[in-house]
Coordinates of C-alpha atoms in Angstrom, one line a residue:
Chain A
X1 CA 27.5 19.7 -29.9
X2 CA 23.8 20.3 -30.5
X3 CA 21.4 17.5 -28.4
X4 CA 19.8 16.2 -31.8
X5 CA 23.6 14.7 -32.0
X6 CA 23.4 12.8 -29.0
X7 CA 24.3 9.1 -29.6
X8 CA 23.6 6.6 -27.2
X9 CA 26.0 4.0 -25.9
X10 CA 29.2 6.0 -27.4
X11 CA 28.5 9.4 -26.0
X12 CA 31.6 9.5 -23.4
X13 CA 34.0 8.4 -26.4
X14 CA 32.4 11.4 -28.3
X15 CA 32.9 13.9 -25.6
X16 CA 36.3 12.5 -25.6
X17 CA 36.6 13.0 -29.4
X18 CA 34.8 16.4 -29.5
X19 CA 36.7 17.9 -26.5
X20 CA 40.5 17.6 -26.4
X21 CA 41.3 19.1 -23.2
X22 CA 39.0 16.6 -21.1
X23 CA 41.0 15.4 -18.3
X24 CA 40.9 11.6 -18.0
X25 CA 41.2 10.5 -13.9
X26 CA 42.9 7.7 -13.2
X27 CA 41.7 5.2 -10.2
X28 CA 45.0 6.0 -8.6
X29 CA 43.7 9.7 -9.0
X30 CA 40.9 9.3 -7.5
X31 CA 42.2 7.3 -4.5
X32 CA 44.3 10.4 -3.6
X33 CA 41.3 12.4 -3.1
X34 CA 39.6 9.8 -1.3
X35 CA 42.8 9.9 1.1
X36 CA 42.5 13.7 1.5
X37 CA 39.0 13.0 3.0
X38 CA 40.9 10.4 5.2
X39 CA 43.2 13.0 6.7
X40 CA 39.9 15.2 7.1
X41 CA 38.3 12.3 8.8
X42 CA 41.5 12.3 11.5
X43 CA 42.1 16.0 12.3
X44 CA 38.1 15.1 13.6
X45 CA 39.5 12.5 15.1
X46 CA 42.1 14.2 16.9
X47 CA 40.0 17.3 18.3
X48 CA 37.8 14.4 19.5
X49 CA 34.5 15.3 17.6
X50 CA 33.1 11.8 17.4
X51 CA 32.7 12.4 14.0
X52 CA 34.9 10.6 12.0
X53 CA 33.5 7.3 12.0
X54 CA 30.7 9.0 10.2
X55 CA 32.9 10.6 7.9
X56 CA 34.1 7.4 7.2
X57 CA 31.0 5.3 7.0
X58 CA 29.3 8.2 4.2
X59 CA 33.0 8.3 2.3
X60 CA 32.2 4.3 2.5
X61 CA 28.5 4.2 1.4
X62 CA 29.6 7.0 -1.1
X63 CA 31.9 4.8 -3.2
X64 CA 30.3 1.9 -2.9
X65 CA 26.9 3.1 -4.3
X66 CA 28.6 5.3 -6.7
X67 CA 30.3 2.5 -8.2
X68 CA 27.4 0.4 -8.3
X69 CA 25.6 2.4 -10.0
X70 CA 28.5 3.4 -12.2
X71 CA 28.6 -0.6 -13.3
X72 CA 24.7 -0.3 -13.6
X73 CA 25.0 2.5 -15.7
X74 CA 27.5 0.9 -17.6
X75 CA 25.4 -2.0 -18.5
X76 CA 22.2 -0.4 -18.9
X77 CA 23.9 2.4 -21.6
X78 CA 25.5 -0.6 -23.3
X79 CA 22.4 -2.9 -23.3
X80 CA 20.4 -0.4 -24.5
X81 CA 16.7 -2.1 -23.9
X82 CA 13.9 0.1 -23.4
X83 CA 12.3 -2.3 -20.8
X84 CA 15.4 -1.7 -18.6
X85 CA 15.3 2.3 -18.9
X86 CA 11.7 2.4 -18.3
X87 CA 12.5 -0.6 -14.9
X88 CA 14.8 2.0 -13.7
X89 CA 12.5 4.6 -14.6
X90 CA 10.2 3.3 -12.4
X91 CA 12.5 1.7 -9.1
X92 CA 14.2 5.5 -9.2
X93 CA 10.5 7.4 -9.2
X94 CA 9.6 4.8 -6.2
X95 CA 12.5 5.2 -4.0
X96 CA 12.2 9.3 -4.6
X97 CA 8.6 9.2 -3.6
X98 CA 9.4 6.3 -0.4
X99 CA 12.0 8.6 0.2
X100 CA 10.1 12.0 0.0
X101 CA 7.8 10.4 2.9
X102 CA 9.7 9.2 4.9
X103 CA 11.0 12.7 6.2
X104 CA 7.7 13.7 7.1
X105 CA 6.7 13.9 10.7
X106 CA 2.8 13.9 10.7
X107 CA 1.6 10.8 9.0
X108 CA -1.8 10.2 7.3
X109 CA -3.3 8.2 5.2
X110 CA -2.4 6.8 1.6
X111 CA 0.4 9.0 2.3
X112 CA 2.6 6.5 0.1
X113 CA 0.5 6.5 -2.9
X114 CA 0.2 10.2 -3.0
X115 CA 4.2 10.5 -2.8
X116 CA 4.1 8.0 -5.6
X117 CA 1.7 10.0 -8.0
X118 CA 3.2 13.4 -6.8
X119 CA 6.6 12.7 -7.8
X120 CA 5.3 9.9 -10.7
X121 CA 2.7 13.0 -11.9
X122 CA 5.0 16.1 -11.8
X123 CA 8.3 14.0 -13.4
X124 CA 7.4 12.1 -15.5
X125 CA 5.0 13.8 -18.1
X126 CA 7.8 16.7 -17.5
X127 CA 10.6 13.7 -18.8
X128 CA 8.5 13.1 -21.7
X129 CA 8.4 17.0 -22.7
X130 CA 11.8 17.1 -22.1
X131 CA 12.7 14.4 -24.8
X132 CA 10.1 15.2 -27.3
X133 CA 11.5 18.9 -27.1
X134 CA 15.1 18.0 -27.2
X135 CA 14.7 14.7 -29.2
X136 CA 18.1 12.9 -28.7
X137 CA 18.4 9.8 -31.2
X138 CA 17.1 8.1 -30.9
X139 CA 15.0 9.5 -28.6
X140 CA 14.2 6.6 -25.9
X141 CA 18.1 7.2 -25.0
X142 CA 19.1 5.6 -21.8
X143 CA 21.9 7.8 -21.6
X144 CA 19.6 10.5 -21.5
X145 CA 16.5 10.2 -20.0
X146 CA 17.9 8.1 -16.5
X147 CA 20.5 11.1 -15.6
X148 CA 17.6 13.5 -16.8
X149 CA 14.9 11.9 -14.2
X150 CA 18.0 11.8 -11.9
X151 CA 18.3 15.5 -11.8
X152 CA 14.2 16.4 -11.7
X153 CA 13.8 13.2 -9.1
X154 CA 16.3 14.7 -6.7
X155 CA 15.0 18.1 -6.9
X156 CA 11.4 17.4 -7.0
X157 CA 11.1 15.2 -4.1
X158 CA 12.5 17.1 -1.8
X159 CA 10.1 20.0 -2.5
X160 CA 7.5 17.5 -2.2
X161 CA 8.8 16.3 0.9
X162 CA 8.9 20.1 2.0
X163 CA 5.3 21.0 0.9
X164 CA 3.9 17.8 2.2
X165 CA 5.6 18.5 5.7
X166 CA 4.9 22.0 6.0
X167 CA 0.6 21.2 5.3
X168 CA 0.4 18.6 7.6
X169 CA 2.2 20.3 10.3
X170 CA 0.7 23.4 9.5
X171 CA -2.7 21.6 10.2
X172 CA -1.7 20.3 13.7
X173 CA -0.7 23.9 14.5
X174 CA -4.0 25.4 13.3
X175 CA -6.0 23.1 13.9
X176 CA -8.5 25.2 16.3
X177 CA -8.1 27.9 13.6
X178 CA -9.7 25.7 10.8
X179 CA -12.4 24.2 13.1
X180 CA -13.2 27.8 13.8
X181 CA -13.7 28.3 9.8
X182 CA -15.0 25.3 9.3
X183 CA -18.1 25.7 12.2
X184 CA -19.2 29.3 10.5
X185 CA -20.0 26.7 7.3
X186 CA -16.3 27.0 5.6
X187 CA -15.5 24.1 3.2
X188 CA -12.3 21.9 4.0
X189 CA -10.4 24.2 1.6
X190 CA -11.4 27.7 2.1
X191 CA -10.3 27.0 5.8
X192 CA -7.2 25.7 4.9
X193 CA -6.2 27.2 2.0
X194 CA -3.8 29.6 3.8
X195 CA -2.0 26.7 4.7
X196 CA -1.7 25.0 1.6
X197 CA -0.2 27.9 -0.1
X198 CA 2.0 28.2 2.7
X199 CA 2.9 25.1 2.1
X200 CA 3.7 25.2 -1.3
X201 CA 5.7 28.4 -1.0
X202 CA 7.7 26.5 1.5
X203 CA 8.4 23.6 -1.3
X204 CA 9.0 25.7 -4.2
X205 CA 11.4 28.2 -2.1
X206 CA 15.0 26.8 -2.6
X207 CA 14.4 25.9 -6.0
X208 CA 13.8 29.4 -6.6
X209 CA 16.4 30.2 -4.2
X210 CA 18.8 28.6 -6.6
X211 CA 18.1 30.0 -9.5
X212 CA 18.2 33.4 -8.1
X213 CA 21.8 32.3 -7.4
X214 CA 23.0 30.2 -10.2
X215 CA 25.9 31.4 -11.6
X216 CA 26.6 34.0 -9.5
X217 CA 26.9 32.2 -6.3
X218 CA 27.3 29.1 -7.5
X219 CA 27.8 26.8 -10.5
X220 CA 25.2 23.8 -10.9
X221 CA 27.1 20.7 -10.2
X222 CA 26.1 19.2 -13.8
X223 CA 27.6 22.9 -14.9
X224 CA 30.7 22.2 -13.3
X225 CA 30.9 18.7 -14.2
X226 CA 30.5 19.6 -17.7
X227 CA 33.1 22.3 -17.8
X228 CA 35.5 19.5 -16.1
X229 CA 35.2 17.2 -18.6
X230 CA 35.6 20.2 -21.7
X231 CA 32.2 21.2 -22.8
X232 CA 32.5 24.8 -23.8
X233 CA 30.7 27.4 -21.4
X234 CA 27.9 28.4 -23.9
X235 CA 27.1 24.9 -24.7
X236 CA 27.3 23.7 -20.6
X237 CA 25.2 26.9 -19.9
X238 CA 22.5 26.0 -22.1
X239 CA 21.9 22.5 -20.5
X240 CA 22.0 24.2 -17.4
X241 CA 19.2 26.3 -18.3
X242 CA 17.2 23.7 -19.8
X243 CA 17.7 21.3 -16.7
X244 CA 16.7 24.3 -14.3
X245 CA 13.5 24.8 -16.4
X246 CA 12.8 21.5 -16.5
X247 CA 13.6 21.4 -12.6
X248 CA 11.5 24.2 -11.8
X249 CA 8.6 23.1 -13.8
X250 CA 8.8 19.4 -11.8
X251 CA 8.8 21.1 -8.9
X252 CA 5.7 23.5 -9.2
X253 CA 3.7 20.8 -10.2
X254 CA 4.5 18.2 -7.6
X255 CA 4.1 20.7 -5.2
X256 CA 1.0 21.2 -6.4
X257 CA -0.2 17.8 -6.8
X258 CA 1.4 16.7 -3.2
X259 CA 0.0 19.5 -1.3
X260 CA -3.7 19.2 -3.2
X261 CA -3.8 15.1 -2.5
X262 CA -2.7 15.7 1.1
X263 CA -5.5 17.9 1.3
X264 CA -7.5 15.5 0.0
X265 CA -6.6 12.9 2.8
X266 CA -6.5 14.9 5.4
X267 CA -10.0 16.2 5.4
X268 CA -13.4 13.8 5.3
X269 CA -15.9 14.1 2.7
X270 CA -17.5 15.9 5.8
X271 CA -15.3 19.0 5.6
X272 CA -14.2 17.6 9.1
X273 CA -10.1 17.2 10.2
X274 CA -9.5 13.5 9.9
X275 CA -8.0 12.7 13.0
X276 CA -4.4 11.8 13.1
X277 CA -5.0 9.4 15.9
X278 CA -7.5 7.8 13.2
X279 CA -5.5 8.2 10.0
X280 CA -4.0 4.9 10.3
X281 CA -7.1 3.2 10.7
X282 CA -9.5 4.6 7.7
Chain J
X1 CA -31.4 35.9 -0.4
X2 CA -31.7 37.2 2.8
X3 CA -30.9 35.3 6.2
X4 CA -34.2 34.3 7.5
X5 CA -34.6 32.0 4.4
X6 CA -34.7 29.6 6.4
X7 CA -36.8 28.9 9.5
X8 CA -36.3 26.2 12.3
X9 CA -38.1 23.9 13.6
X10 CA -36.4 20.7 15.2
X11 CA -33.1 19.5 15.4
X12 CA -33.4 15.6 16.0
X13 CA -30.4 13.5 16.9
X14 CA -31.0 9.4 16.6
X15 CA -28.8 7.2 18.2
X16 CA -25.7 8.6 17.7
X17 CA -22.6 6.7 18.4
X18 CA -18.9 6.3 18.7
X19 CA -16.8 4.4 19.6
X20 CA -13.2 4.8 20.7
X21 CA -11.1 4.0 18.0
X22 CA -7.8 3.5 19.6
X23 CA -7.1 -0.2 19.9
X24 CA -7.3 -2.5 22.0
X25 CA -10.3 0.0 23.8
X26 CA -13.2 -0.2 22.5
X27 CA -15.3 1.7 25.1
X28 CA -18.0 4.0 23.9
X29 CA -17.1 7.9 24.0
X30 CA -21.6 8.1 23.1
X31 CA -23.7 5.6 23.7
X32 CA -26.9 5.8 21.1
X33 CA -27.7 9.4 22.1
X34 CA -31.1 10.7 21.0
X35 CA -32.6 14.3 21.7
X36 CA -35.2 16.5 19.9
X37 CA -34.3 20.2 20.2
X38 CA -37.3 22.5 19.2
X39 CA -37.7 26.0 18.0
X40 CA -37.8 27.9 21.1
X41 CA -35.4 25.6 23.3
X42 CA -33.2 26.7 25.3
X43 CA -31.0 23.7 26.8
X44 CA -28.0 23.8 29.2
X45 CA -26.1 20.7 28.7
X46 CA -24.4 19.5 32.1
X47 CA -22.0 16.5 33.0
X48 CA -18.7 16.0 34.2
X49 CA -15.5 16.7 32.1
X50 CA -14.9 13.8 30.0
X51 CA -18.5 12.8 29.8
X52 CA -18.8 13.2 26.3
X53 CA -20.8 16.8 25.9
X54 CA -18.3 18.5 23.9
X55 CA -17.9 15.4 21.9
X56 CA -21.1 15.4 21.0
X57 CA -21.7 18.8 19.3
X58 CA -18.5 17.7 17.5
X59 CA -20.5 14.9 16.3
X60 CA -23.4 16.9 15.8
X61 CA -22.1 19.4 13.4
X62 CA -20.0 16.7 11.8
X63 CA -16.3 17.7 13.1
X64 CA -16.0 14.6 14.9
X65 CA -17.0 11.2 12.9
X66 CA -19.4 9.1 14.3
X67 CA -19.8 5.2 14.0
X68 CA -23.7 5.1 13.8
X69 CA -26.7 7.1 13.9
X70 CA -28.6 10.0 12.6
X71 CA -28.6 14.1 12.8
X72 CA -32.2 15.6 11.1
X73 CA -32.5 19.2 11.0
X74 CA -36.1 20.1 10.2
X75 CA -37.0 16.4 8.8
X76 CA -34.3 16.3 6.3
X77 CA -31.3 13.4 7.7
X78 CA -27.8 15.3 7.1
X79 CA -25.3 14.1 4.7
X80 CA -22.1 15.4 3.8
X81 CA -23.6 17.2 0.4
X82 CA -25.1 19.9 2.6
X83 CA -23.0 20.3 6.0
X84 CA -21.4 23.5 5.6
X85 CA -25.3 25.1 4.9
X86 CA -26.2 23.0 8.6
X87 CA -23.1 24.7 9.5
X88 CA -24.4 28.0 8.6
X89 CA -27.6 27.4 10.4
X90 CA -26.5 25.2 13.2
X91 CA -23.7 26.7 14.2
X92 CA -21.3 25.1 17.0
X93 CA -19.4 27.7 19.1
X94 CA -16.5 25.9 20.7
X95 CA -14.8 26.8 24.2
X96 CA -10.9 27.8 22.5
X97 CA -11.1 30.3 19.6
X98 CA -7.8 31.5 17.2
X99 CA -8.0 34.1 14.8
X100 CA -6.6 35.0 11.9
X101 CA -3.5 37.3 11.9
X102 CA -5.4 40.9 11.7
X103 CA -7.8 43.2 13.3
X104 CA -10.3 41.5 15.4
X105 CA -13.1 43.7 12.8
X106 CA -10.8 41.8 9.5
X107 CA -11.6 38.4 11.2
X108 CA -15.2 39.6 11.3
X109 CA -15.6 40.9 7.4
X110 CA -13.5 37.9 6.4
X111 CA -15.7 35.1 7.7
X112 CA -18.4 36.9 5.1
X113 CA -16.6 36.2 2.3
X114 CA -17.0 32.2 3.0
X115 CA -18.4 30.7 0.2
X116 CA -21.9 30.0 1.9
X117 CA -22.4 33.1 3.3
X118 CA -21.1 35.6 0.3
X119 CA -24.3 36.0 -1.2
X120 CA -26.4 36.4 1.6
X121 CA -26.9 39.8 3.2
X122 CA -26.3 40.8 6.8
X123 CA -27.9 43.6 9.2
X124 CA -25.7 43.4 11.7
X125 CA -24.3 45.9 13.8
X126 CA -20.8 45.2 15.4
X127 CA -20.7 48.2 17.5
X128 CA -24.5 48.1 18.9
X129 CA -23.9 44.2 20.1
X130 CA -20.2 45.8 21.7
X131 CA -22.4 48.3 23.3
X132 CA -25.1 45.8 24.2
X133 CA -22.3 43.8 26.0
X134 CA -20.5 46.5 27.8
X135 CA -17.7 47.3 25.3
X136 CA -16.2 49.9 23.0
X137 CA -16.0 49.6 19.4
X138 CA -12.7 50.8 19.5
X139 CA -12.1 46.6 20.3
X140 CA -13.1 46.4 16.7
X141 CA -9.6 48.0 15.5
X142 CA -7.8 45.8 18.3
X143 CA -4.6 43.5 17.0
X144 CA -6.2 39.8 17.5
X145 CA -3.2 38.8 18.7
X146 CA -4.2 41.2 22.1
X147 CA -6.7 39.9 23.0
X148 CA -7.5 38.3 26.4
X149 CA -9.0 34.5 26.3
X150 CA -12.4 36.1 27.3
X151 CA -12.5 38.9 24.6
X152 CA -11.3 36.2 21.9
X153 CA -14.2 34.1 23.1
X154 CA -16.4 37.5 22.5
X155 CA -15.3 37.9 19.1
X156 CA -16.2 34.2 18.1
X157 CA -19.8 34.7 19.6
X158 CA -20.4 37.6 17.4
X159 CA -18.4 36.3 14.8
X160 CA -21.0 33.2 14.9
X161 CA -24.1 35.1 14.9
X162 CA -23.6 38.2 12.6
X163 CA -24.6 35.5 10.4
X164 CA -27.9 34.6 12.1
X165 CA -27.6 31.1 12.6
X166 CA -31.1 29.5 14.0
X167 CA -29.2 26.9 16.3
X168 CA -26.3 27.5 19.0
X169 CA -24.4 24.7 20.1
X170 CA -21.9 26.6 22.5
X171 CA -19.6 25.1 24.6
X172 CA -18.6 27.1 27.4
X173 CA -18.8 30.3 25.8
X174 CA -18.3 32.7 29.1
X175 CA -15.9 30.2 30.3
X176 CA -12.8 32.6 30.0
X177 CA -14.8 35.6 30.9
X178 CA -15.3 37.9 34.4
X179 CA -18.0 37.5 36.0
X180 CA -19.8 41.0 34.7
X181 CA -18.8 40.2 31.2
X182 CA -20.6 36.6 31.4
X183 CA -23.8 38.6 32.7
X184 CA -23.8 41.2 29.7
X185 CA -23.0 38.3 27.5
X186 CA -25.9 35.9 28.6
X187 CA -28.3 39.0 28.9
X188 CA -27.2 39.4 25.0
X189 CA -27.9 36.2 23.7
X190 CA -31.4 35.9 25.5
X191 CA -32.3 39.0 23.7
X192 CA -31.0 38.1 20.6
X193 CA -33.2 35.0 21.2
X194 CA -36.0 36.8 22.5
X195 CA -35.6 38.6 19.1
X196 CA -36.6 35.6 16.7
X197 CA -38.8 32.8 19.0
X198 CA -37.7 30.1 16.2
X199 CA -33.9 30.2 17.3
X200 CA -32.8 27.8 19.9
X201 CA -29.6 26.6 21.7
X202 CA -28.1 24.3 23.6
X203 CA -25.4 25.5 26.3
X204 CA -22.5 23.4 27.7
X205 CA -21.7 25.1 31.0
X206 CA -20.8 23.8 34.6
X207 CA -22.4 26.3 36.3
X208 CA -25.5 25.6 38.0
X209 CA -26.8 28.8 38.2
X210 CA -25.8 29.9 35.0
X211 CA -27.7 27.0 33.7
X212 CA -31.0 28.4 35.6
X213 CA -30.4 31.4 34.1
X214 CA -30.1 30.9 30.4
X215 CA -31.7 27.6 29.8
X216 CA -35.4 26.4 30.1
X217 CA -34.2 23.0 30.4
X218 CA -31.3 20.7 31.8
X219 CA -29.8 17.9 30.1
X220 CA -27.4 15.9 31.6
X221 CA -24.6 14.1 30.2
X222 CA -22.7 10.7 31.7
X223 CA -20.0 8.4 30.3
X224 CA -21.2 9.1 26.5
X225 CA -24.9 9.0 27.6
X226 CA -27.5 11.4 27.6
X227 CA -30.0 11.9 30.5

């Protein structure tokens, strides 16, 4: 199947068409596993780890929001609208970068909006390669650019969250380091630049970190899913490659973009530390 | 373009204030300070901890943001277009000092290669001003990461002025050394003083008699005011 081929609305009955041996699961099927995972959930129980109720409550969360979206999915592949792809486009690139914040411990101004035009900058001009290179038909496909974004959106804000992390903290740590650059007439960058590329090697490390891997360690979950549902190797292995490119590419650049826009708020126009106790404030 | 481009002549501070910015306080950390510091001066800066004198040369050199007020160095009123030359020339030496991972002679080379000092060119001698304060040059080739609170505090003095500046603003700068060592080091710096009439400084220290010693002047400092 080349991706030129790549029909909206009516791609699953194609793979179902194109690939004989794909392996329909029933609901009963799936239930079964689900009860596996209960049985995990009480050998936890019984060696007392306290654990099982949150075993229970992600199984829970898990199936709920996977069949939510599943109907959403649904709906949104049928409908086929560009107003709702590029709504979802939008909601999924705000809870990434909402998300991507939220995990970091040293707060500081605007830090929402640079989230939002980290993740927004890096993915989404990288989405629009992606489909121009590709071209699926028609080529505002639903069924292929919201699992695409999925992919780079999960990746790409957690480097982001990484990079952003690692340079704030980075900045509380050194702080006497970068006032002692700074008083010999440094700028706000050349006395923190060690920690921004610190920080940026810290964001980009387990992306590289799994592509070192991939496929010897470990096959990419879309890889695998693919290879479940009959997809030839060759033809799963080069979507892998183009989703890890794509990936990796995301990643540098909202590394990039977070770590230089943190900068940017974390330093006055003075070359002087903002404060953190005053980062709410300004 | 050589160091002694330029040439001091007053450092004026107008009624420089700020306030504290953690709510609901909104006490004043410095009250309107003014001073004039002239080529020549030499001031010791005293007051209790807290008072504000640290927080001050913060303010001064621009680490520390300010509510109101003015800094002029020779005439012209400081903006943020220009503070990493006043920087350069006006140079604040503060009481803690970290280094970069290296030799305590890497940290030295690598502060030259800061964007406002690369093209300048520097005369001075690392192991004369070790020799000048009692010390080997072998504490050139020293791991940073050995050194005692006193010699780090060393190594940021000569780190500060192997670029010349015209103004000190140090804050405690003996304050982790022996007694002998703080001798040799203010016996230094009033040579290196002696050596150029326009350079001046103002010295935080708590030390009455140190203050007689290296100072022609006392200032005194008092709940963000300056007396």
């Amino acid at each position: 199947m080349q991706f030129g081929e790549w029909k909206t609305g009516n791609f699953i009955e194609r793979v179902f068409m194109e690939n004989s041996n794909y392996v329909i699961i029933t609901w009963y099927q799936v239930s079964l596993t689900l009860l596996c995972c209960c049985a995990a959930g009480m050998l936890l129980a019984w060696l007392r780890t306290k654990l099982e109720r949150q075993l229970l409550w992600a199984l829970t969360r898990m199936v709920v929001q996977l069949s939510a979206i599943g109907f959403v999915l649904q709906w949104i592949f049928e409908w086929h609208h560009i107003g709702i792809t590029l709504g979802w486009i939008l909601l999924s690139t705000l809870i990434a970068s909402l998300a991507a914040i939220k995990r970091i411990r040293r707060h500081f101004r605007h830090e929402r909006i640079v989230a939002i035009v980290a993740v927004a900058g890096s993915s989404w001009p990288i989405l629009v390669a992606a489909l121009l290179i590709i071209r699926p038909q028609p080529i505002t496909s639903a069924a292929f650019a919201i699992p695409l974004l999925g992919m780079i959106l999960g990746n790409s804000l957690n480097a982001i969250s990484l990079a952003i992390d690692r340079f704030r903290d980075g900045l509380h740590q050194d702080r006497e380091r970068v006032e002692n650059l700074l008083t010999l007439g440094a700028s706000s960058w050349e006395a923190s630049r060690e920690i921004a590329a610190d920080a940026i090697r810290v964001g980009l490390l387990p992306m590289i970190n799994t592509m070192t891997v991939t496929g010897v360690v470990s096959l990419p979950g879309m890889m695998t899913g693919q290879l479940l549902s009959g997809v030839s190797p060759l033809e799963a292995i080069k979507y892998q490659i183009v989703i890890l490119a794509l990936i990796a590419t995301t990643t540098t650049l909202g590394c990039l973009l977070a770590v230089w826009l943190t900068f940017r708020q974390s330093f006055s126009k003075w070359h002087a530390i903002i404060p953190e106790t005053l980062a709410r404030h300004i | 373009m050589t160091p002694d481009t330029f040439v001091f002549s007053t450092l004026i501070v107008k009624n420089l204030t700020r306030k504290n910015s953690q709510p609901p306080s909104q006490t004043l950390l410095l009250e309107a300070v003014n001073f004039k510091l002239k080529c020549g001066d030499r001031i010791a800066l005293q007051g209790k901890s807290g008072s504000g004198k640290s927080l001050l040369m913060r303010a001064v050199v621009g680490l520390d943001p300010i509510d109101s007020g003015d800094v002029l160095l020779n005439g012209r009123t400081l903006n943020s277009d220009w503070i990493c030359q006043f920087r350069a020339e006006v140079a604040y030496v503060p009481q803690r000092c970290s280094l970069l991972p290296g030799t305590v002679r890497q940290n030295l080379e690598r502060a030259k290669q800061l964007r406002v000092h690369k093209l300048k060119v520097y005369n001075f001698d690392y192991s004369q001003a070790l020799a000048e304060i009692g010390y080997s040059s072998e504490l050139l080739d020293r791991d940073v990461q050995l050194l005692s609170g006193g010699e780090l505090q060393l190594v940021n003095l000569l780190r500060t002025l192997q670029f010349s500046p015209q103004v000190l603003l140090l804050d405690e700068p003996t304050a982790a050394m022996d007694v002998a060592t703080t001798a040799q080091v203010e016996k230094w710096l009033l040579s290196w003083q002696a050596a150029d009439p326009q350079r001046a400084w103002i010295w935080i220290s708590h030390d009455p008699n140190q203050c007689s010693r290296i100072s022609n002047a006392v200032w005194r400092m008092e709940n963000g005011q300056l007396h």
